[in-house]
Amino acid sequence: MGKVFVVGLGPGGPGEITPRARQALTECDLLAGYTTYIQLVEGLFPDKEQLATGMFGEAERCAKAVQAAQSGRRVAMVCSGDAGIYGMAGLIFETAERQAALGKIEIEVIPGITAACSGAALLGAPLTDDFAVISLSDLLTGWPQIERRLAAAAQADFAICLYNPSSRKRKDHLWRACEILLQYKDENTVAGLAQNVGRPGESMRLLTLRELKECETDMFTTVFVGSSKTRVIGGRMVTPRGYRDV
Amino acid sequence: MGKVFVVGLGPGGPGEITPRARQALTECDLLAGYTTYIQLVEGLFPDKEQLATGMFGEAERCAKAVQAAQSGRRVAMVCSGDAGIYGMAGLIFETAERQAALGKIEIEVIPGITAACSGAALLGAPLTDDFAVISLSDLLTGWPQIERRLAAAAQADFAICLYNPSSRKRKDHLWRACEILLQYKDENTVAGLAQNVGRPGESMRLLTLRELKECETDMFTTVFVGSSKTRVIGGRMVTPRGYRDV
């Protein structure tokens, strides 16, 4: 029976690819994914056949991967970060349904370190209490829905992790998101940027929510906005969780 | 200079410990943590000195780890899942501040696969769109705040991942949480349980939000409640993300 492994590679470096993910990459006979993500692992598996597609080829990429599995092949669809969090896992199931391939192929999702975790670790510990994860990309979710989620998360004092904070086409999304958050959160709320985590140029920066609003970011940045309890401790961003006897 | 590594071990098995985490465990000379988590890795490092503490010894555990680092030792504080998400990373920074150890010791947080990711992978792809993570434990956060966050997340149609859904002392927390979610979410909303992920007895179960309300869980269960878009596809829980041309 053919199989699709949907594999989360983590932030980028070999040190954060789990043994289980690496095993799937070893076992597969076809490496599928967005070109940039395939480049993260092709050095480890130089002889593996590749099925690479460009940035907006998600549907095509998944269609080809499921087709290949239907013909009996073992395909690893690689994703950066986690396989499920804004990754390809959902689309692989949908595609298998559409191709009437459910039950005819195996689908195994292999989790990876998502940017909420790797970025948080670089910044300190911003997500130690309840948090919300929101993508600012409106390519797949309408902007009014994104605004509604930003407002709800801010009102209930969640720490917030923002994926896809901006791109060349959407320069003002982060600015607009901060406008909404500032309706409910103090302008001095601690925020943080984690950039190029696990890749060359890795860096972090702490700032206030007010400063974040004026900040330019890119697609390799994950943004963190603290809850009302988040503090700067030793140059790091920390959301305490109420261990009262510390 | 002494150092504390705060290390996320992932769900439990060696296949999901990253090479970076394993390297930290190799480098350290003292293995600290909750006894159950130390047991996950002591077989890999049988000769390592241990500093194990019971379940509610978080503050004491961190105090001893920071003290050991202050005396020049290299300590690995192990956490299940991720080091930051309901893990010990925040408390280590707070403890270092309290002991005036900031700048005198190094603190490195090493992320791991958190239950939101490992449980989601087992269930399918419930977190492919925006989501909120909420712990139902009221030991460290007041119940009214938890209720407020549940309501906000449900109102804004987030998928929701619940940590610590119940324990012997808090049998009715999941029931009460579902009562709140049902005020905003349809009773047929897809929900899922991921149990003992990466450990013996690993299992998953799909059910409706109405059924979830009457469900008994334990501390080894992570609960997922879908958004209005979440569907069952091939026996798995999938939240599509609007790839319109699939």
Short mmCIF file of C-alpha atoms in Angstrom, two decimals:
data_model
loop_
_atom_site.label_atom_id
_atom_site.label_comp_id
_atom_site.label_asym_id
_atom_site.label_seq_id
_atom_site.Cartn_x
_atom_site.Cartn_y
_atom_site.Cartn_z
CA MET A 1 0.00 0.00 0.00
CA GLY A 2 1.27 3.43 -0.90
CA LYS A 3 1.76 5.97 1.81
CA VAL A 4 2.11 9.67 2.42
CA PHE A 5 4.14 10.76 5.40
CA VAL A 6 3.44 14.39 6.19
CA VAL A 7 6.63 15.38 7.96
CA GLY A 8 7.32 18.41 10.14
CA LEU A 9 11.00 19.33 9.84
CA GLY A 10 11.10 21.87 12.68
CA PRO A 11 12.72 25.28 12.29
CA GLY A 12 15.33 24.26 9.75
CA GLY A 13 18.50 22.77 11.16
CA PRO A 14 19.27 19.04 11.40
CA GLY A 15 19.43 19.36 15.21
CA GLU A 16 15.71 19.84 15.39
CA ILE A 17 14.56 17.11 13.03
CA THR A 18 13.26 14.30 15.23
CA PRO A 19 14.54 10.74 14.73
CA ARG A 20 10.99 9.75 13.73
CA ALA A 21 10.92 12.40 10.99
CA ARG A 22 14.36 11.39 9.78
CA GLN A 23 13.28 7.76 9.69
CA ALA A 24 10.32 8.67 7.46
CA LEU A 25 12.65 10.58 5.13
CA THR A 26 14.91 7.53 5.00
CA GLU A 27 12.02 5.17 4.26
CA CYS A 28 10.30 7.21 1.58
CA ASP A 29 11.15 6.90 -2.09
CA LEU A 30 9.89 10.35 -3.10
CA LEU A 31 10.56 13.65 -1.37
CA ALA A 32 7.76 16.17 -1.98
CA GLY A 33 7.32 19.76 -0.85
CA TYR A 34 7.93 23.42 -1.37
CA THR A 35 11.39 23.85 -2.92
CA THR A 36 12.75 25.84 0.05
CA TYR A 37 11.80 23.09 2.49
CA ILE A 38 13.18 20.31 0.33
CA GLN A 39 16.46 22.23 0.32
CA LEU A 40 16.55 21.90 4.10
CA VAL A 41 16.92 18.13 3.84
CA GLU A 42 18.16 17.24 0.37
CA GLY A 43 21.74 17.36 1.62
CA LEU A 44 20.89 14.54 4.04
CA PHE A 45 19.26 12.48 1.30
CA PRO A 46 21.03 13.47 -1.93
CA ASP A 47 19.90 10.47 -3.95
CA LYS A 48 16.20 10.70 -3.21
CA GLU A 49 13.84 11.47 -6.08
CA GLN A 50 12.21 14.89 -5.63
CA LEU A 51 8.84 16.41 -6.39
CA ALA A 52 9.36 20.10 -5.69
CA THR A 53 6.86 22.87 -6.33
CA GLY A 54 6.84 26.62 -5.90
CA MET A 55 5.34 28.62 -3.09
CA PHE A 56 1.71 28.71 -4.15
CA GLY A 57 1.57 25.19 -5.53
CA GLU A 58 0.10 23.64 -2.36
CA ALA A 59 -2.89 22.01 -4.04
CA GLU A 60 -0.89 20.73 -6.98
CA ARG A 61 1.85 19.47 -4.69
CA CYS A 62 -0.62 17.51 -2.55
CA ALA A 63 -2.46 16.16 -5.61
CA LYS A 64 0.77 14.78 -7.05
CA ALA A 65 1.85 13.32 -3.71
CA VAL A 66 -1.47 11.49 -3.24
CA GLN A 67 -1.38 10.27 -6.84
CA ALA A 68 2.11 8.90 -6.32
CA ALA A 69 0.95 7.10 -3.15
CA GLN A 70 -1.97 5.65 -5.11
CA SER A 71 0.49 4.12 -7.51
CA GLY A 72 2.14 2.40 -4.56
CA ARG A 73 4.92 4.83 -3.75
CA ARG A 74 6.03 6.05 -0.32
CA VAL A 75 6.03 9.81 -0.37
CA ALA A 76 7.36 12.18 2.29
CA MET A 77 5.65 15.58 2.07
CA VAL A 78 7.95 17.87 4.02
CA CYS A 79 6.78 20.98 5.87
CA SER A 80 8.80 23.48 7.86
CA GLY A 81 7.88 23.60 11.54
CA ASP A 82 5.04 21.25 12.35
CA ALA A 83 3.19 19.19 9.73
CA GLY A 84 -0.22 20.29 10.97
CA ILE A 85 0.08 23.90 12.14
CA TYR A 86 -0.40 25.83 8.90
CA GLY A 87 1.27 22.79 7.31
CA MET A 88 0.19 20.34 4.63
CA ALA A 89 -1.43 17.65 6.80
CA GLY A 90 -4.98 18.95 6.41
CA LEU A 91 -4.68 19.40 2.68
CA ILE A 92 -3.33 15.87 2.23
CA PHE A 93 -6.45 14.43 3.90
CA GLU A 94 -8.70 16.66 1.79
CA THR A 95 -6.87 15.69 -1.37
CA ALA A 96 -7.07 11.99 -0.56
CA GLU A 97 -10.81 12.40 -0.05
CA ARG A 98 -11.18 14.19 -3.36
CA GLN A 99 -9.18 11.54 -5.20
CA ALA A 100 -11.25 8.80 -3.48
CA ALA A 101 -7.97 7.50 -2.12
CA LEU A 102 -9.02 7.24 1.54
CA GLY A 103 -8.47 3.68 2.70
CA LYS A 104 -6.36 2.94 -0.37
CA ILE A 105 -3.29 4.76 0.89
CA GLU A 106 -1.87 5.25 4.35
CA ILE A 107 -1.44 8.77 5.71
CA GLU A 108 0.87 9.32 8.69
CA VAL A 109 1.40 12.77 10.16
CA ILE A 110 4.75 13.23 11.90
CA PRO A 111 4.84 16.30 14.13
CA GLY A 112 7.71 18.78 14.21
CA ILE A 113 8.79 21.78 16.28
CA THR A 114 6.48 24.59 15.22
CA ALA A 115 7.57 28.25 15.17
CA ALA A 116 5.47 28.99 18.26
CA CYS A 117 7.77 26.65 20.21
CA SER A 118 11.11 27.36 18.54
CA GLY A 119 10.56 31.13 18.51
CA ALA A 120 9.37 31.10 22.12
CA ALA A 121 12.47 29.18 23.20
CA LEU A 122 14.71 31.77 21.55
CA LEU A 123 12.84 34.64 23.20
CA GLY A 124 12.63 33.00 26.62
CA ALA A 125 9.25 31.67 27.72
CA PRO A 126 6.43 33.82 26.34
CA LEU A 127 3.90 30.96 26.01
CA THR A 128 4.03 29.40 29.47
CA ASP A 129 0.38 30.30 30.04
CA ASP A 130 -2.64 30.01 27.69
CA PHE A 131 -2.05 31.38 24.21
CA ALA A 132 -3.59 31.83 20.78
CA VAL A 133 -1.94 31.22 17.42
CA ILE A 134 -3.14 33.39 14.54
CA SER A 135 -1.86 33.70 10.99
CA LEU A 136 -1.97 37.18 9.48
CA SER A 137 -2.04 35.81 5.96
CA ASP A 138 -5.40 36.53 4.37
CA LEU A 139 -4.75 34.33 1.35
CA LEU A 140 -6.75 31.48 2.91
CA THR A 141 -8.74 33.16 5.70
CA GLY A 142 -10.70 36.37 5.24
CA TRP A 143 -9.30 39.46 6.99
CA PRO A 144 -12.51 40.14 8.97
CA GLN A 145 -12.21 36.68 10.55
CA ILE A 146 -8.55 37.38 11.40
CA GLU A 147 -9.56 40.68 13.03
CA ARG A 148 -12.26 38.95 15.02
CA ARG A 149 -9.77 36.42 16.35
CA LEU A 150 -7.20 39.08 17.22
CA ALA A 151 -9.80 41.02 19.18
CA ALA A 152 -11.08 37.94 21.02
CA ALA A 153 -7.58 36.78 21.95
CA ALA A 154 -6.61 40.24 23.19
CA GLN A 155 -9.81 40.71 25.19
CA ALA A 156 -9.34 37.42 27.02
CA ASP A 157 -5.69 38.28 27.81
CA PHE A 158 -4.12 35.42 25.88
CA ALA A 159 -0.48 35.61 24.94
CA ILE A 160 -0.56 35.67 21.14
CA CYS A 161 1.74 34.15 18.57
CA LEU A 162 1.43 35.58 15.05
CA TYR A 163 2.50 33.55 12.03
CA ASN A 164 3.04 35.14 8.60
CA PRO A 165 3.11 38.68 10.04
CA SER A 166 3.75 40.31 6.68
CA SER A 167 5.02 39.83 3.19
CA ARG A 168 5.86 42.07 0.24
CA LYS A 169 2.20 42.17 -0.73
CA ARG A 170 0.84 42.63 2.78
CA LYS A 171 3.11 45.15 4.42
CA ASP A 172 0.47 46.67 6.64
CA HIS A 173 -1.04 43.52 8.16
CA LEU A 174 1.07 43.65 11.29
CA TRP A 175 0.29 47.36 11.70
CA ARG A 176 -3.43 46.68 11.41
CA ALA A 177 -3.21 43.72 13.78
CA CYS A 178 -1.45 45.86 16.39
CA GLU A 179 -4.16 48.53 16.04
CA ILE A 180 -6.72 45.93 17.08
CA LEU A 181 -4.61 44.48 19.89
CA LEU A 182 -3.99 48.00 21.24
CA GLN A 183 -7.73 48.41 21.77
CA TYR A 184 -7.50 45.78 24.53
CA LYS A 185 -3.86 45.48 25.51
CA ASP A 186 -1.64 48.10 27.11
CA GLU A 187 0.76 49.79 24.69
CA ASN A 188 3.65 48.70 26.90
CA THR A 189 2.74 45.04 26.66
CA VAL A 190 5.92 43.07 26.05
CA ALA A 191 6.30 41.79 22.49
CA GLY A 192 9.03 39.84 20.78
CA LEU A 193 10.29 38.97 17.33
CA ALA A 194 11.97 35.66 16.54
CA GLN A 195 13.72 35.82 13.18
CA ASN A 196 15.30 33.10 11.06
CA VAL A 197 15.04 30.62 13.91
CA GLY A 198 17.37 27.68 13.37
CA ARG A 199 18.77 29.28 10.20
CA PRO A 200 21.62 31.65 9.36
CA GLY A 201 20.85 35.11 10.75
CA GLU A 202 18.88 33.81 13.74
CA SER A 203 18.01 36.70 16.01
CA MET A 204 15.50 37.87 18.57
CA ARG A 205 14.30 41.28 19.64
CA LEU A 206 12.13 42.49 22.50
CA LEU A 207 9.95 45.55 22.10
CA THR A 208 6.66 47.00 23.27
CA LEU A 209 3.35 46.49 21.50
CA ARG A 210 3.47 50.18 20.54
CA GLU A 211 6.88 49.70 18.92
CA LEU A 212 5.75 46.49 17.25
CA LYS A 213 3.07 48.41 15.41
CA GLU A 214 5.72 50.44 13.57
CA CYS A 215 7.92 47.45 12.91
CA GLU A 216 8.71 45.88 9.55
CA THR A 217 8.93 42.12 9.49
CA ASP A 218 9.15 39.39 6.88
CA MET A 219 7.94 35.83 6.30
CA PHE A 220 10.85 34.43 8.32
CA THR A 221 9.68 36.23 11.47
CA THR A 222 7.34 34.94 14.14
CA VAL A 223 5.80 37.59 16.36
CA PHE A 224 4.89 37.16 20.02
CA VAL A 225 2.66 39.51 22.00
CA GLY A 226 2.52 38.92 25.73
CA SER A 227 -0.42 38.73 28.10
CA SER A 228 -0.81 41.35 30.82
CA LYS A 229 1.49 39.21 32.99
CA THR A 230 4.37 38.95 30.54
CA ARG A 231 7.59 40.55 31.79
CA VAL A 232 11.16 41.06 30.66
CA ILE A 233 13.49 39.00 32.83
CA GLY A 234 17.19 39.12 32.11
CA GLY A 235 16.62 40.34 28.58
CA ARG A 236 14.13 37.58 27.81
CA MET A 237 10.35 37.54 27.36
CA VAL A 238 8.66 35.54 30.12
CA THR A 239 4.98 34.90 30.86
CA PRO A 240 4.80 33.62 34.45
CA ARG A 241 2.23 31.01 35.28
CA GLY A 242 1.54 31.78 38.89
CA TYR A 243 3.79 29.38 40.77
CA ARG A 244 2.91 31.32 43.88
CA ASP A 245 5.68 30.09 46.13
CA VAL A 246 8.61 30.93 43.83
CA MET B 1 29.87 29.46 33.87
CA GLY B 2 27.12 27.17 35.08
CA LYS B 3 24.14 26.59 32.86
CA VAL B 4 20.57 25.41 32.90
CA PHE B 5 19.24 23.77 29.78
CA VAL B 6 15.45 23.65 29.89
CA VAL B 7 14.76 20.70 27.63
CA GLY B 8 11.50 19.68 25.97
CA LEU B 9 11.47 15.91 25.53
CA GLY B 10 8.40 15.69 23.29
CA PRO B 11 5.60 13.20 23.93
CA GLY B 12 7.74 10.51 25.51
CA GLY B 13 9.47 8.16 23.12
CA PRO B 14 13.10 8.45 21.97
CA GLY B 15 11.91 8.93 18.37
CA GLU B 16 10.62 12.36 19.21
CA ILE B 17 13.54 13.71 21.21
CA THR B 18 15.39 16.09 18.89
CA PRO B 19 19.15 15.70 18.37
CA ARG B 20 19.58 19.13 20.00
CA ALA B 21 17.74 17.98 23.13
CA ARG B 22 19.70 14.76 23.25
CA GLN B 23 22.94 16.70 22.91
CA ALA B 24 22.01 18.84 25.92
CA LEU B 25 21.27 15.71 27.95
CA THR B 26 24.65 14.33 26.94
CA GLU B 27 26.47 17.54 27.88
CA CYS B 28 24.84 18.13 31.24
CA ASP B 29 26.20 16.70 34.46
CA LEU B 30 22.92 16.82 36.40
CA LEU B 31 19.50 15.65 35.22
CA ALA B 32 16.68 17.54 36.96
CA GLY B 33 12.93 17.24 36.69
CA TYR B 34 9.71 15.62 37.74
CA THR B 35 10.42 11.95 38.44
CA THR B 36 8.10 10.71 35.68
CA TYR B 37 9.89 12.78 33.06
CA ILE B 38 13.34 11.78 34.24
CA GLN B 39 12.22 8.18 33.84
CA LEU B 40 11.63 8.89 30.14
CA VAL B 41 15.33 9.46 29.58
CA GLU B 42 17.28 7.87 32.42
CA GLY B 43 17.61 4.68 30.39
CA LEU B 44 19.51 6.66 27.76
CA PHE B 45 21.80 8.23 30.36
CA PRO B 46 22.03 5.69 33.19
CA ASP B 47 25.14 7.15 34.81
CA LYS B 48 23.93 10.73 35.03
CA GLU B 49 23.41 12.22 38.48
CA GLN B 50 19.73 12.97 39.10
CA LEU B 51 17.78 15.62 40.93
CA ALA B 52 14.21 14.30 40.85
CA THR B 53 11.24 15.83 42.60
CA GLY B 54 7.56 14.97 42.92
CA MET B 55 4.68 16.41 40.99
CA PHE B 56 4.08 19.61 42.90
CA GLY B 57 7.73 20.38 43.58
CA GLU B 58 8.10 22.79 40.62
CA ALA B 59 9.41 25.74 42.62
CA GLU B 60 11.78 23.62 44.70
CA ARG B 61 12.98 21.79 41.61
CA CYS B 62 13.80 25.02 39.80
CA ALA B 63 15.43 26.55 42.90
CA LYS B 64 17.78 23.58 43.21
CA ALA B 65 18.56 23.56 39.50
CA VAL B 66 19.49 27.26 39.49
CA GLN B 67 21.55 26.81 42.66
CA ALA B 68 23.44 23.95 41.06
CA ALA B 69 24.13 26.11 37.99
CA GLN B 70 25.35 28.91 40.27
CA SER B 71 27.92 26.50 41.67
CA GLY B 72 29.17 25.93 38.13
CA ARG B 73 27.26 22.83 37.16
CA ARG B 74 25.51 22.13 33.88
CA VAL B 75 21.95 21.13 34.64
CA ALA B 76 19.32 19.77 32.23
CA MET B 77 15.81 20.46 33.50
CA VAL B 78 13.64 18.05 31.53
CA CYS B 79 10.00 18.71 30.65
CA SER B 80 7.56 16.54 28.75
CA GLY B 81 6.36 18.07 25.50
CA ASP B 82 7.80 21.53 24.96
CA ALA B 83 10.00 23.31 27.51
CA GLY B 84 7.92 26.49 27.38
CA ILE B 85 4.29 25.48 26.87
CA TYR B 86 3.15 24.83 30.43
CA GLY B 87 6.76 23.73 30.98
CA MET B 88 9.51 24.89 33.32
CA ALA B 89 11.20 27.52 31.13
CA GLY B 90 9.31 30.48 32.61
CA LEU B 91 9.86 29.38 36.18
CA ILE B 92 13.61 28.92 35.59
CA PHE B 93 13.89 32.57 34.48
CA GLU B 94 11.83 33.72 37.46
CA THR B 95 13.91 31.65 39.84
CA ALA B 96 17.18 32.95 38.41
CA GLU B 97 15.88 36.48 38.91
CA ARG B 98 14.90 35.75 42.50
CA GLN B 99 18.30 34.18 43.25
CA ALA B 100 20.02 37.17 41.59
CA ALA B 101 21.61 34.66 39.24
CA LEU B 102 20.75 36.42 35.97
CA GLY B 103 23.94 37.03 34.04
CA LYS B 104 25.84 34.66 36.33
CA ILE B 105 24.45 31.52 34.73
CA GLU B 106 23.44 30.70 31.19
CA ILE B 107 19.88 29.63 30.44
CA GLU B 108 19.10 27.87 27.18
CA VAL B 109 15.59 26.76 26.31
CA ILE B 110 15.42 23.79 23.93
CA PRO B 111 12.01 23.33 22.37
CA GLY B 112 10.23 19.99 22.07
CA ILE B 113 7.13 18.59 20.41
CA THR B 114 4.23 19.83 22.52
CA ALA B 115 0.99 17.84 22.99
CA ALA B 116 -0.90 20.23 20.70
CA CYS B 117 1.34 19.03 17.84
CA SER B 118 1.76 15.36 18.75
CA GLY B 119 -1.91 14.90 19.63
CA ALA B 120 -3.00 16.72 16.50
CA ALA B 121 -0.80 14.50 14.35
CA LEU B 122 -2.38 11.40 15.86
CA LEU B 123 -5.89 12.73 15.28
CA GLY B 124 -5.21 14.01 11.77
CA ALA B 125 -4.93 17.76 11.29
CA PRO B 126 -7.24 19.61 13.71
CA LEU B 127 -4.97 22.68 14.09
CA THR B 128 -4.31 23.62 10.48
CA ASP B 129 -6.06 26.95 10.99
CA ASP B 130 -5.86 29.44 13.90
CA PHE B 131 -6.18 27.87 17.33
CA ALA B 132 -6.09 28.55 21.05
CA VAL B 133 -4.36 26.51 23.72
CA ILE B 134 -5.96 26.54 27.17
CA SER B 135 -5.11 24.56 30.29
CA LEU B 136 -8.08 23.49 32.42
CA SER B 137 -5.93 23.23 35.52
CA ASP B 138 -6.93 25.92 38.00
CA LEU B 139 -3.97 25.31 40.28
CA LEU B 140 -2.07 28.24 38.75
CA THR B 141 -4.75 30.22 36.90
CA GLY B 142 -8.11 31.16 38.41
CA TRP B 143 -11.15 29.36 37.01
CA PRO B 144 -12.96 32.61 36.02
CA GLN B 145 -10.00 33.51 33.79
CA ILE B 146 -10.11 30.03 32.23
CA GLU B 147 -13.85 30.44 31.56
CA ARG B 148 -13.26 33.83 29.99
CA ARG B 149 -10.67 32.39 27.64
CA LEU B 150 -12.86 29.42 26.68
CA ALA B 151 -15.72 31.76 25.82
CA ALA B 152 -13.52 34.12 23.80
CA ALA B 153 -11.91 31.29 21.84
CA ALA B 154 -15.28 29.70 21.08
CA GLN B 155 -16.88 33.00 20.05
CA ALA B 156 -14.12 33.75 17.57
CA ASP B 157 -14.35 30.23 16.10
CA PHE B 158 -10.84 29.11 17.00
CA ALA B 159 -10.02 25.42 17.04
CA ILE B 160 -9.18 24.77 20.69
CA CYS B 161 -6.64 22.49 22.30
CA LEU B 162 -7.20 21.75 25.99
CA TYR B 163 -4.32 20.68 28.22
CA ASN B 164 -4.87 19.11 31.64
CA PRO B 165 -8.55 18.39 30.94
CA SER B 166 -9.15 16.73 34.29
CA SER B 167 -7.58 14.99 37.22
CA ARG B 168 -8.79 13.06 40.24
CA LYS B 169 -9.45 16.31 42.08
CA ARG B 170 -11.03 18.14 39.15
CA LYS B 171 -13.33 15.64 37.53
CA ASP B 172 -15.86 18.18 36.33
CA HIS B 173 -13.56 20.72 34.65
CA LEU B 174 -14.00 19.28 31.18
CA TRP B 175 -17.79 19.13 31.68
CA ARG B 176 -17.84 22.79 32.74
CA ALA B 177 -15.57 23.79 29.87
CA CYS B 178 -17.87 22.07 27.37
CA GLU B 179 -20.88 23.87 28.87
CA ILE B 180 -19.19 27.16 28.01
CA LEU B 181 -18.06 26.08 24.54
CA LEU B 182 -21.60 24.86 23.78
CA GLN B 183 -22.91 28.38 24.26
CA TYR B 184 -21.05 29.37 21.09
CA LYS B 185 -20.22 26.18 19.20
CA ASP B 186 -22.65 23.70 17.63
CA GLU B 187 -23.14 20.54 19.68
CA ASN B 188 -22.05 18.50 16.66
CA THR B 189 -18.70 20.27 16.42
CA VAL B 190 -16.01 17.64 15.85
CA ALA B 191 -13.88 16.94 18.90
CA GLY B 192 -11.03 14.54 19.49
CA LEU B 193 -9.10 12.91 22.30
CA ALA B 194 -5.43 12.03 22.02
CA GLN B 195 -4.38 9.70 24.81
CA ASN B 196 -0.96 8.50 25.94
CA VAL B 197 0.63 9.92 22.81
CA GLY B 198 4.04 8.36 22.19
CA ARG B 199 3.59 6.04 25.18
CA PRO B 200 2.14 2.56 25.75
CA GLY B 201 -1.63 2.65 25.27
CA GLU B 202 -1.54 5.42 22.66
CA SER B 203 -5.02 5.94 21.26
CA MET B 204 -7.27 8.50 19.65
CA ARG B 205 -11.01 8.95 19.56
CA LEU B 206 -13.31 11.24 17.60
CA LEU B 207 -16.57 12.44 19.09
CA THR B 208 -18.91 15.40 19.07
CA LEU B 209 -18.69 18.32 21.45
CA ARG B 210 -21.94 17.08 23.04
CA GLU B 211 -20.38 13.66 23.65
CA LEU B 212 -17.16 15.25 24.90
CA LYS B 213 -19.10 16.93 27.69
CA GLU B 214 -20.01 13.56 29.19
CA CYS B 215 -16.55 12.12 28.70
CA GLU B 216 -14.08 11.14 31.41
CA THR B 217 -10.45 11.90 30.70
CA ASP B 218 -7.19 11.89 32.61
CA MET B 219 -3.93 13.84 32.77
CA PHE B 220 -2.50 11.85 29.87
CA THR B 221 -5.20 13.07 27.51
CA THR B 222 -5.13 16.15 25.28
CA VAL B 223 -8.50 17.34 24.06
CA PHE B 224 -9.17 19.00 20.71
CA VAL B 225 -12.35 20.88 19.82
CA GLY B 226 -12.73 21.88 16.19
CA SER B 227 -13.75 25.17 14.63
CA SER B 228 -16.97 25.38 12.63
CA LYS B 229 -14.98 24.17 9.60
CA THR B 230 -13.54 21.04 11.18
CA ARG B 231 -14.68 17.81 9.52
CA VAL B 232 -14.14 14.09 9.82
CA ILE B 233 -12.23 12.83 6.78
CA GLY B 234 -11.40 9.15 6.58
CA GLY B 235 -11.81 8.70 10.33
CA ARG B 236 -9.52 11.63 11.14
CA MET B 237 -10.17 15.13 12.49
CA VAL B 238 -9.31 17.78 9.90
CA THR B 239 -9.64 21.57 9.97
CA PRO B 240 -9.34 22.76 6.36
CA ARG B 241 -7.59 26.03 5.69
CA GLY B 242 -9.36 27.16 2.58
CA TYR B 243 -7.05 26.04 -0.19
CA ARG B 244 -9.83 26.98 -2.56
CA ASP B 245 -8.66 25.07 -5.60
CA VAL B 246 -8.28 21.64 -3.96
#
